[in-house]
Coordinates of C-alpha atoms and ligand atoms in Angstrom, one line a residue:
A1 CA -29.3 -15.3 -43.4
A2 CA -25.6 -14.6 -42.9
P3 CA -24.5 -14.3 -39.3
R4 CA -24.0 -10.7 -38.1
V5 CA -21.0 -9.3 -36.4
V6 CA -21.1 -5.7 -35.1
V7 CA -17.8 -4.0 -34.2
V8 CA -17.8 -0.8 -32.1
G9 CA -14.8 1.4 -32.6
G10 CA -12.7 1.6 -35.7
G11 CA -9.3 1.9 -34.1
A12 CA -6.4 -0.5 -33.7
G13 CA -8.5 -3.3 -32.3
G14 CA -11.8 -2.7 -34.0
A15 CA -10.7 -2.0 -37.6
T16 CA -8.4 -5.0 -37.5
A17 CA -11.1 -7.3 -36.2
A18 CA -13.6 -6.1 -38.8
R19 CA -11.2 -6.5 -41.6
Y20 CA -10.1 -10.0 -40.6
I21 CA -13.6 -11.3 -40.0
A22 CA -14.8 -9.9 -43.3
R23 CA -11.8 -11.0 -45.3
E24 CA -11.5 -14.5 -43.8
S25 CA -15.3 -15.2 -44.2
S26 CA -15.3 -14.0 -47.8
G27 CA -18.8 -12.5 -47.3
A28 CA -20.3 -15.4 -45.3
V29 CA -20.4 -13.1 -42.3
N30 CA -22.1 -9.7 -42.4
V31 CA -19.8 -7.2 -40.7
T32 CA -20.9 -3.7 -39.5
L33 CA -18.3 -1.3 -38.1
I34 CA -19.6 1.6 -36.0
E35 CA -17.2 4.5 -35.7
P36 CA -18.1 8.2 -35.3
T37 CA -15.0 9.7 -37.0
R38 CA -14.5 9.6 -40.8
R39 CA -10.8 9.7 -40.4
Y40 CA -8.8 8.0 -37.7
Y41 CA -5.7 9.7 -36.5
T42 CA -3.3 7.3 -34.8
C43 CA -2.0 8.0 -31.4
F44 CA 1.0 5.9 -32.4
F45 CA 3.6 8.1 -34.0
S46 CA 1.7 11.2 -32.7
N47 CA 4.7 12.0 -30.6
L48 CA 6.8 12.1 -33.7
Y49 CA 4.4 14.7 -35.1
I50 CA 4.9 16.7 -31.9
G51 CA 8.7 16.4 -32.5
G52 CA 8.3 17.7 -36.1
L53 CA 9.3 14.4 -37.6
R54 CA 5.9 13.4 -39.2
D55 CA 3.1 15.5 -40.6
M56 CA -0.5 15.1 -39.3
E57 CA -1.9 13.8 -42.6
S58 CA 0.6 10.9 -42.5
L59 CA -1.2 9.8 -39.3
G60 CA -4.7 9.9 -40.8
H61 CA -6.5 6.8 -42.2
D62 CA -10.0 6.4 -43.5
Y63 CA -12.5 3.6 -43.9
G64 CA -13.1 3.6 -47.7
T65 CA -11.1 0.4 -48.3
L66 CA -12.9 -1.5 -45.5
A67 CA -16.2 -0.7 -47.2
S68 CA -15.3 -1.0 -50.9
E69 CA -12.8 -3.9 -50.8
Y70 CA -14.0 -5.9 -47.8
G71 CA -17.7 -5.2 -48.0
I72 CA -17.9 -3.9 -44.4
N73 CA -20.9 -1.8 -43.6
V74 CA -19.2 1.2 -42.1
V75 CA -21.6 3.3 -40.0
H76 CA -20.3 6.7 -38.9
D77 CA -22.2 7.1 -35.6
W78 CA -21.8 6.6 -31.9
A79 CA -22.9 3.4 -30.3
V80 CA -24.9 4.6 -27.2
G81 CA -26.2 1.4 -25.7
V82 CA -26.1 -2.4 -25.9
D83 CA -29.2 -4.5 -25.3
R84 CA -27.6 -7.9 -24.4
D85 CA -30.9 -9.8 -24.3
A86 CA -32.2 -8.6 -27.6
R87 CA -28.6 -8.5 -29.0
T88 CA -28.8 -5.0 -30.5
V89 CA -26.6 -2.0 -30.4
A90 CA -28.3 1.4 -30.2
L91 CA -27.0 4.3 -32.3
A92 CA -26.9 8.0 -31.3
G93 CA -28.5 8.9 -34.6
G94 CA -31.5 6.6 -33.8
G95 CA -32.2 3.0 -34.7
S96 CA -30.3 -0.1 -33.7
V97 CA -28.1 -2.7 -35.3
P98 CA -28.7 -6.5 -34.4
Y99 CA -25.7 -8.8 -33.8
D100 CA -24.9 -12.4 -33.2
K101 CA -21.5 -11.5 -32.0
L102 CA -20.4 -8.0 -30.8
V103 CA -16.8 -6.8 -30.7
L104 CA -16.1 -3.7 -28.5
S105 CA -12.9 -1.8 -29.0
P106 CA -13.7 1.7 -27.8
G107 CA -10.3 2.6 -26.4
I108 CA -10.2 4.7 -23.2
D109 CA -12.0 7.5 -21.5
F110 CA -10.6 9.6 -18.7
K111 CA -11.6 9.1 -15.0
E112 CA -13.5 12.1 -13.8
G113 CA -11.8 14.0 -10.9
A114 CA -8.5 12.1 -11.4
V115 CA -6.5 15.4 -11.5
P116 CA -8.4 17.9 -9.3
G117 CA -9.1 21.1 -11.3
W118 CA -9.0 19.4 -14.7
D119 CA -12.0 18.1 -16.7
L120 CA -12.7 17.9 -20.4
S121 CA -13.8 21.5 -20.5
A122 CA -10.2 22.4 -19.6
Q123 CA -8.7 20.4 -22.4
N124 CA -7.9 23.4 -24.6
A125 CA -6.0 25.2 -21.8
M126 CA -4.4 22.0 -20.6
P127 CA -4.4 19.4 -23.4
H128 CA -4.2 15.6 -22.8
A129 CA -3.3 14.8 -26.4
Y130 CA -4.0 11.2 -25.5
K131 CA -6.6 10.7 -28.2
G132 CA -5.4 11.3 -31.7
G133 CA -6.0 14.3 -33.9
S134 CA -6.8 17.8 -32.8
Q135 CA -5.5 17.5 -29.3
T136 CA -2.1 16.5 -30.6
E137 CA -2.1 19.5 -33.0
L138 CA -3.0 21.8 -30.1
L139 CA -0.2 20.5 -27.9
R140 CA 2.4 21.0 -30.6
A141 CA 1.2 24.5 -31.3
Q142 CA 1.4 25.3 -27.6
V143 CA 5.0 24.0 -27.4
L144 CA 6.0 26.1 -30.4
A145 CA 4.3 29.2 -28.9
M146 CA 6.0 28.9 -25.5
R147 CA 7.8 32.0 -24.3
E148 CA 11.6 31.9 -24.2
G149 CA 12.8 29.9 -21.2
G150 CA 9.3 28.9 -20.3
T151 CA 8.2 25.7 -18.6
Y152 CA 6.4 22.7 -20.2
A153 CA 4.8 20.5 -17.5
M154 CA 3.3 17.1 -17.9
V155 CA 1.1 15.5 -15.3
A156 CA 1.7 11.8 -16.0
P157 CA -1.0 9.1 -15.4
P158 CA -1.1 6.3 -12.9
N159 CA -1.0 2.7 -14.0
P160 CA -2.6 1.1 -15.9
Y161 CA -2.9 3.4 -18.9
R162 CA -2.7 3.5 -22.7
C163 CA 0.9 3.1 -24.0
P164 CA 3.2 2.8 -21.0
P165 CA 6.2 4.5 -22.7
G166 CA 4.0 7.1 -24.5
P167 CA 4.3 10.0 -22.0
Y168 CA 8.1 9.6 -21.9
E169 CA 8.5 9.4 -25.6
R170 CA 6.4 12.6 -25.7
I171 CA 8.8 14.3 -23.2
S172 CA 11.7 13.2 -25.5
M173 CA 10.0 14.8 -28.6
V174 CA 9.1 18.0 -26.8
A175 CA 12.7 18.2 -25.6
H176 CA 13.9 17.7 -29.1
V177 CA 11.7 20.6 -30.4
L178 CA 12.6 22.9 -27.5
S179 CA 16.3 22.2 -27.8
E180 CA 16.1 23.5 -31.3
V181 CA 13.7 26.5 -30.9
N182 CA 13.8 27.4 -27.2
P183 CA 16.9 25.9 -25.6
T184 CA 16.6 27.6 -22.3
A185 CA 13.1 26.2 -21.7
K186 CA 12.5 23.6 -19.0
I187 CA 10.4 20.4 -18.8
L188 CA 8.8 19.3 -15.6
I189 CA 7.2 15.8 -15.2
V190 CA 4.9 15.3 -12.3
D191 CA 4.5 11.6 -12.0
P192 CA 2.4 9.6 -9.4
K193 CA 4.3 6.4 -10.3
D194 CA 7.5 5.2 -8.7
G195 CA 9.0 4.1 -12.0
Y196 CA 7.9 3.7 -15.6
S197 CA 8.5 1.8 -18.9
K198 CA 12.1 1.8 -20.3
Q199 CA 13.1 4.3 -17.6
A200 CA 16.8 3.6 -17.7
L201 CA 16.8 4.1 -21.5
F202 CA 14.9 7.3 -21.4
E203 CA 17.0 8.8 -18.6
E204 CA 20.2 7.9 -20.4
G205 CA 18.9 9.4 -23.6
W206 CA 17.7 12.6 -21.9
Q207 CA 21.1 13.1 -20.3
K208 CA 22.8 12.5 -23.6
H209 CA 20.6 14.7 -25.8
Y210 CA 18.9 17.2 -23.5
G211 CA 21.2 17.5 -20.5
G212 CA 19.6 19.6 -17.7
M213 CA 16.4 20.3 -19.5
I214 CA 14.1 17.7 -17.9
E215 CA 13.2 17.3 -14.2
R216 CA 10.9 14.6 -12.9
I217 CA 9.1 14.8 -9.6
G218 CA 7.9 11.4 -8.3
P219 CA 5.7 10.2 -5.5
D220 CA 8.5 10.8 -2.9
F221 CA 8.0 14.5 -3.4
G222 CA 4.2 14.4 -3.3
A223 CA 3.4 14.0 -7.0
Q224 CA 0.4 11.9 -6.4
N225 CA -1.0 15.0 -4.6
T226 CA -1.3 17.2 -7.7
S227 CA -4.0 19.5 -8.8
V228 CA -4.1 22.1 -11.6
D229 CA -5.8 25.5 -12.2
P230 CA -6.3 25.9 -15.9
A231 CA -7.4 29.5 -15.7
A232 CA -4.3 30.5 -13.8
M233 CA -2.0 28.1 -15.6
T234 CA -0.6 26.8 -12.3
I235 CA 0.1 23.4 -11.0
D236 CA -0.1 22.6 -7.3
I237 CA 2.3 19.7 -6.2
D238 CA 1.5 18.8 -2.6
G239 CA 1.1 22.4 -1.7
A240 CA 3.9 23.9 -3.8
V241 CA 2.3 26.1 -6.5
E242 CA 4.2 26.6 -9.8
S243 CA 3.3 28.7 -12.9
V244 CA 3.8 26.9 -16.1
D245 CA 3.5 27.8 -19.8
V246 CA 2.2 24.5 -21.2
C247 CA 0.5 21.9 -19.1
N248 CA -0.1 18.5 -20.6
V249 CA -2.5 16.7 -18.2
I250 CA -2.8 12.9 -18.9
P251 CA -5.4 11.8 -16.4
A252 CA -6.1 8.3 -15.1
Q253 CA -8.0 6.2 -17.5
R254 CA -10.8 3.6 -17.8
A255 CA -12.4 1.6 -20.6
G256 CA -14.4 3.6 -23.1
K257 CA -17.9 4.5 -21.9
I258 CA -19.8 2.0 -24.1
A259 CA -18.1 -0.9 -22.3
H260 CA -19.5 0.3 -19.0
D261 CA -22.9 1.0 -20.6
A262 CA -22.9 -2.6 -21.8
G263 CA -22.5 -3.8 -18.2
I264 CA -19.5 -5.9 -18.9
T265 CA -16.9 -4.0 -16.8
D266 CA -15.6 -4.8 -13.4
G267 CA -14.3 -1.5 -12.0
D268 CA -12.5 0.5 -14.7
W269 CA -11.9 -2.3 -17.3
A270 CA -13.7 -5.1 -19.0
P271 CA -12.4 -8.6 -18.0
V272 CA -11.9 -11.0 -20.8
N273 CA -11.1 -14.7 -21.3
P274 CA -7.4 -15.0 -22.2
A275 CA -8.0 -17.7 -24.9
D276 CA -10.2 -15.6 -27.2
M277 CA -10.8 -12.1 -25.8
S278 CA -14.5 -12.9 -25.1
S279 CA -16.0 -11.0 -22.2
R280 CA -16.2 -12.8 -18.9
A281 CA -19.6 -11.4 -18.5
D282 CA -21.2 -12.3 -21.8
P283 CA -20.0 -15.0 -24.3
D284 CA -21.4 -13.1 -27.3
I285 CA -19.3 -10.0 -26.6
Y286 CA -15.6 -9.7 -27.2
V287 CA -13.5 -6.8 -25.9
L288 CA -10.2 -5.7 -27.5
G289 CA -7.4 -3.3 -26.9
D290 CA -7.1 -0.7 -24.2
A291 CA -10.6 -1.4 -22.8
A292 CA -9.9 -5.0 -22.0
Q293 CA -8.5 -6.4 -18.7
Q294 CA -6.5 -9.3 -19.9
G295 CA -3.3 -9.8 -18.0
D296 CA 0.2 -9.0 -19.0
M297 CA -0.1 -7.2 -22.3
P298 CA 0.4 -3.4 -22.3
K299 CA -2.3 -1.2 -23.7
S300 CA -0.9 -0.6 -27.1
G301 CA -1.9 -0.5 -30.7
Y302 CA 0.3 -3.5 -31.4
S303 CA -1.5 -5.4 -28.6
A304 CA -4.9 -4.4 -29.8
N305 CA -4.1 -5.6 -33.3
S306 CA -2.7 -8.9 -32.1
Q307 CA -5.8 -9.5 -29.9
A308 CA -8.1 -8.6 -32.8
K309 CA -6.7 -11.5 -34.9
V310 CA -7.2 -14.0 -32.1
C311 CA -10.7 -12.7 -31.6
A312 CA -11.5 -12.8 -35.4
N313 CA -10.4 -16.4 -35.5
A314 CA -12.6 -17.3 -32.5
V315 CA -15.6 -15.4 -33.8
L316 CA -15.4 -17.1 -37.2
G317 CA -15.0 -20.4 -35.5
A318 CA -18.2 -19.8 -33.5
L319 CA -20.2 -18.5 -36.5
T320 CA -19.0 -20.6 -39.4
D321 CA -17.4 -23.6 -37.8
S322 CA -14.0 -22.7 -39.3
R323 CA -10.9 -24.0 -37.6
V324 CA -9.8 -22.2 -34.4
F325 CA -6.1 -22.0 -33.7
P326 CA -4.6 -21.8 -30.2
A327 CA -4.1 -18.1 -29.2
R328 CA -0.7 -16.5 -29.5
Y329 CA -0.2 -12.8 -28.8
S330 CA 2.7 -10.5 -29.3
N331 CA 3.6 -6.8 -28.7
T332 CA 6.5 -4.4 -29.3
C333 CA 6.5 -0.8 -28.2
W334 CA 9.1 1.4 -30.0
S335 CA 9.9 4.8 -28.6
L336 CA 12.0 7.6 -30.2
I337 CA 14.3 9.4 -27.8
A338 CA 15.8 11.7 -30.4
P339 CA 15.9 11.6 -34.2
E340 CA 17.5 8.2 -35.2
D341 CA 17.7 7.2 -31.5
G342 CA 15.0 4.5 -31.2
V343 CA 14.5 1.9 -28.5
K344 CA 12.0 -0.9 -28.0
V345 CA 10.5 -3.3 -25.5
G346 CA 8.4 -6.3 -26.4
A347 CA 7.2 -9.8 -25.5
T348 CA 5.2 -12.8 -26.7
Y349 CA 2.2 -14.1 -24.7
E350 CA 0.0 -17.1 -24.2
P351 CA -3.2 -17.6 -22.5
T352 CA -3.3 -19.3 -19.1
E353 CA -6.6 -20.1 -17.2
E354 CA -6.4 -16.7 -15.4
K355 CA -4.7 -14.3 -17.8
I356 CA -2.7 -13.6 -20.9
A357 CA 0.8 -14.3 -19.6
S358 CA 4.1 -13.1 -20.9
T359 CA 6.3 -16.0 -22.2
E360 CA 9.4 -14.3 -23.5
S361 CA 10.5 -10.6 -23.5
F362 CA 13.2 -8.3 -24.8
I363 CA 14.3 -4.7 -24.3
S364 CA 16.9 -2.4 -25.9
Q365 CA 20.0 -2.0 -23.8
T366 CA 21.6 1.2 -22.4
G367 CA 24.8 2.1 -24.2
E368 CA 23.9 0.7 -27.6
E369 CA 25.7 2.0 -30.6
P370 CA 24.0 4.7 -32.7
E371 CA 23.7 2.3 -35.6
V372 CA 21.6 -0.1 -33.5
R373 CA 19.4 2.8 -32.4
A374 CA 19.0 4.0 -36.0
A375 CA 18.0 0.5 -37.1
T376 CA 15.5 0.3 -34.3
Y377 CA 13.9 3.5 -35.5
Q378 CA 13.8 2.2 -39.1
E379 CA 12.1 -0.9 -37.8
S380 CA 9.4 1.2 -36.1
I381 CA 8.7 3.0 -39.4
G382 CA 8.2 -0.3 -41.1
W383 CA 5.9 -1.4 -38.3
Y384 CA 3.8 1.7 -38.6
A385 CA 3.2 1.1 -42.4
A386 CA 2.5 -2.6 -41.8
I387 CA 0.0 -2.2 -38.9
T388 CA -2.0 0.6 -40.5
A389 CA -2.3 -1.5 -43.7
D390 CA -3.4 -4.4 -41.5
M391 CA -6.0 -2.2 -39.9
F392 CA -7.4 -0.3 -42.8
G393 CA -6.5 -2.5 -45.8
Ligands
LIG1 P1 -8.5 3.2 -30.3 O1 -7.4 2.9 -31.3 O2 -8.5 4.4 -29.5 O3 -9.9 3.1 -31.0 C1 -11.1 3.3 -30.4 C2 -12.1 3.8 -31.4 O4 -13.4 3.6 -30.8 C3 -11.9 5.3 -31.7 O5 -11.8 5.5 -33.1 C4 -13.2 5.9 -31.2 O6 -13.7 7.0 -32.0 C5 -14.2 4.7 -31.2 N1 -15.3 4.8 -30.2 C6 -15.2 5.0 -28.9 N2 -16.4 4.9 -28.3 C7 -17.3 4.6 -29.3 C8 -18.7 4.4 -29.3 N3 -19.4 4.6 -28.3 N4 -19.3 4.2 -30.6 C9 -18.5 4.0 -31.7 N5 -17.2 4.2 -31.7 C10 -16.6 4.5 -30.5 N6 0.6 1.9 -29.4 C11 1.6 1.2 -30.1 O7 1.4 0.0 -30.4 N7 2.8 1.8 -30.4 C12 3.0 3.1 -30.2 O8 4.1 3.6 -30.6 C13 2.1 3.9 -29.5 N8 2.3 5.1 -29.2 C14 1.4 5.9 -28.6 C15 1.6 7.2 -28.3 C16 0.7 8.0 -27.7 C17 1.0 9.4 -27.4 C18 -0.6 7.4 -27.3 C19 -1.6 8.2 -26.7 C20 -0.8 6.1 -27.6 C21 0.1 5.3 -28.2 N9 -0.1 3.9 -28.5 C22 0.9 3.2 -29.1 C23 -1.3 3.3 -28.0 C24 -2.4 3.0 -29.0 O9 -2.8 4.2 -29.6 C25 -3.6 2.4 -28.3 O10 -3.2 1.4 -27.4 C26 -4.5 1.8 -29.4 O11 -5.0 2.8 -30.2 C27 -5.7 1.0 -28.7 O12 -6.6 0.5 -29.7 P2 -8.1 0.4 -29.3 O13 -8.8 -0.2 -30.5 O14 -8.3 -0.1 -28.0 O15 -8.6 2.0 -29.2

């Protein structure tokens, strides 16, 4: 019988891995993809939706091509358990799926109690919008419904978290909308971190495009001591209570629950071997994307996609004796500060014994000409089309 690969999670890491394993093995490997949603809405470019520059449908992708063109068995269900001795994955709908190799790419969940006063039952009053789809739509609707001169607050997450520049690109896009429809509104960022990704670029851009609208409170002013009251729509920063009109709470994060249930996590994340993304706890399991603890790569869709290709190559090598190439990884994170004002940061990576280590890196410069920024934005549009085709076929 053909060897069996089960992939849990049909996002940036999982969809790519499933597609590459199925395509490169030309049917010699039986691939099952377990993913509860029938349509995946990318978090990448969701800030552009909030900024009114993309519609929601352009961010949605389904799994039909993976099934029809690549022969992947797409199961729309939740994986609720992994029996590592029997090598089976249990499904919420009942039954279980056997595997020879298991790939987990479940993304993130939020750490309970990370922001006192907030839990998932409060996510409609205070959205996170840090998983794609309805939360993103809710947040944009709330921004558009803000009273004149109102306050949008963001409680930013501590490191490490999904998409390091994501919260700050979001601030940029909210500022873009407000500067058009509600120019006296204010934006308040409450941030437990000393600094953040592309900070000089964002601060320069905010000054240029949205002067005076955005204020950031960092740890020096007690930001790591923040709680919220979703019923009262207040935020308490180290004892100072403030009323806000929108409150975007992005809590601290950890690997998706199924990685913890599989018993392959150490603390919040799942440690992996840098050469092939296999779990350090189980050679038959691979962990991709945000859930993995791998070293220097940021938690991004680009990283997850890059890791998935290395993993697919290693899985095929193990199951079919095909040639395994030395691992090379790469990442670029683009962010949009204002329409046509795009910036980027990126790097290439190689495995060492202990981690995936950055080898070369680049970042946009402050003071760049508008043409450079416009070209950077165009580059990101090309990237979005290419990566979603690489994931979903
Ligand atoms: P995901 O893509 O989240 O996929 C996980 C999938 O697993 C989900 O579809 C989920 O339904 C499924 N799943 C979870 N648990 C189970 C289970 N038990 N059983 C079955 N299925 C399960 N990255 C970039 O590269 N560029 C960007 O510009 C960018 N912008 C971003 C902006 C924002 C606002 C945010 C929030 C993120 C952004 N990212 C960006 C980050 C990117 O979205 C993530 O890093 C990427 O999606 C991670 O891929 P993943 O496969 O680990 O998880």
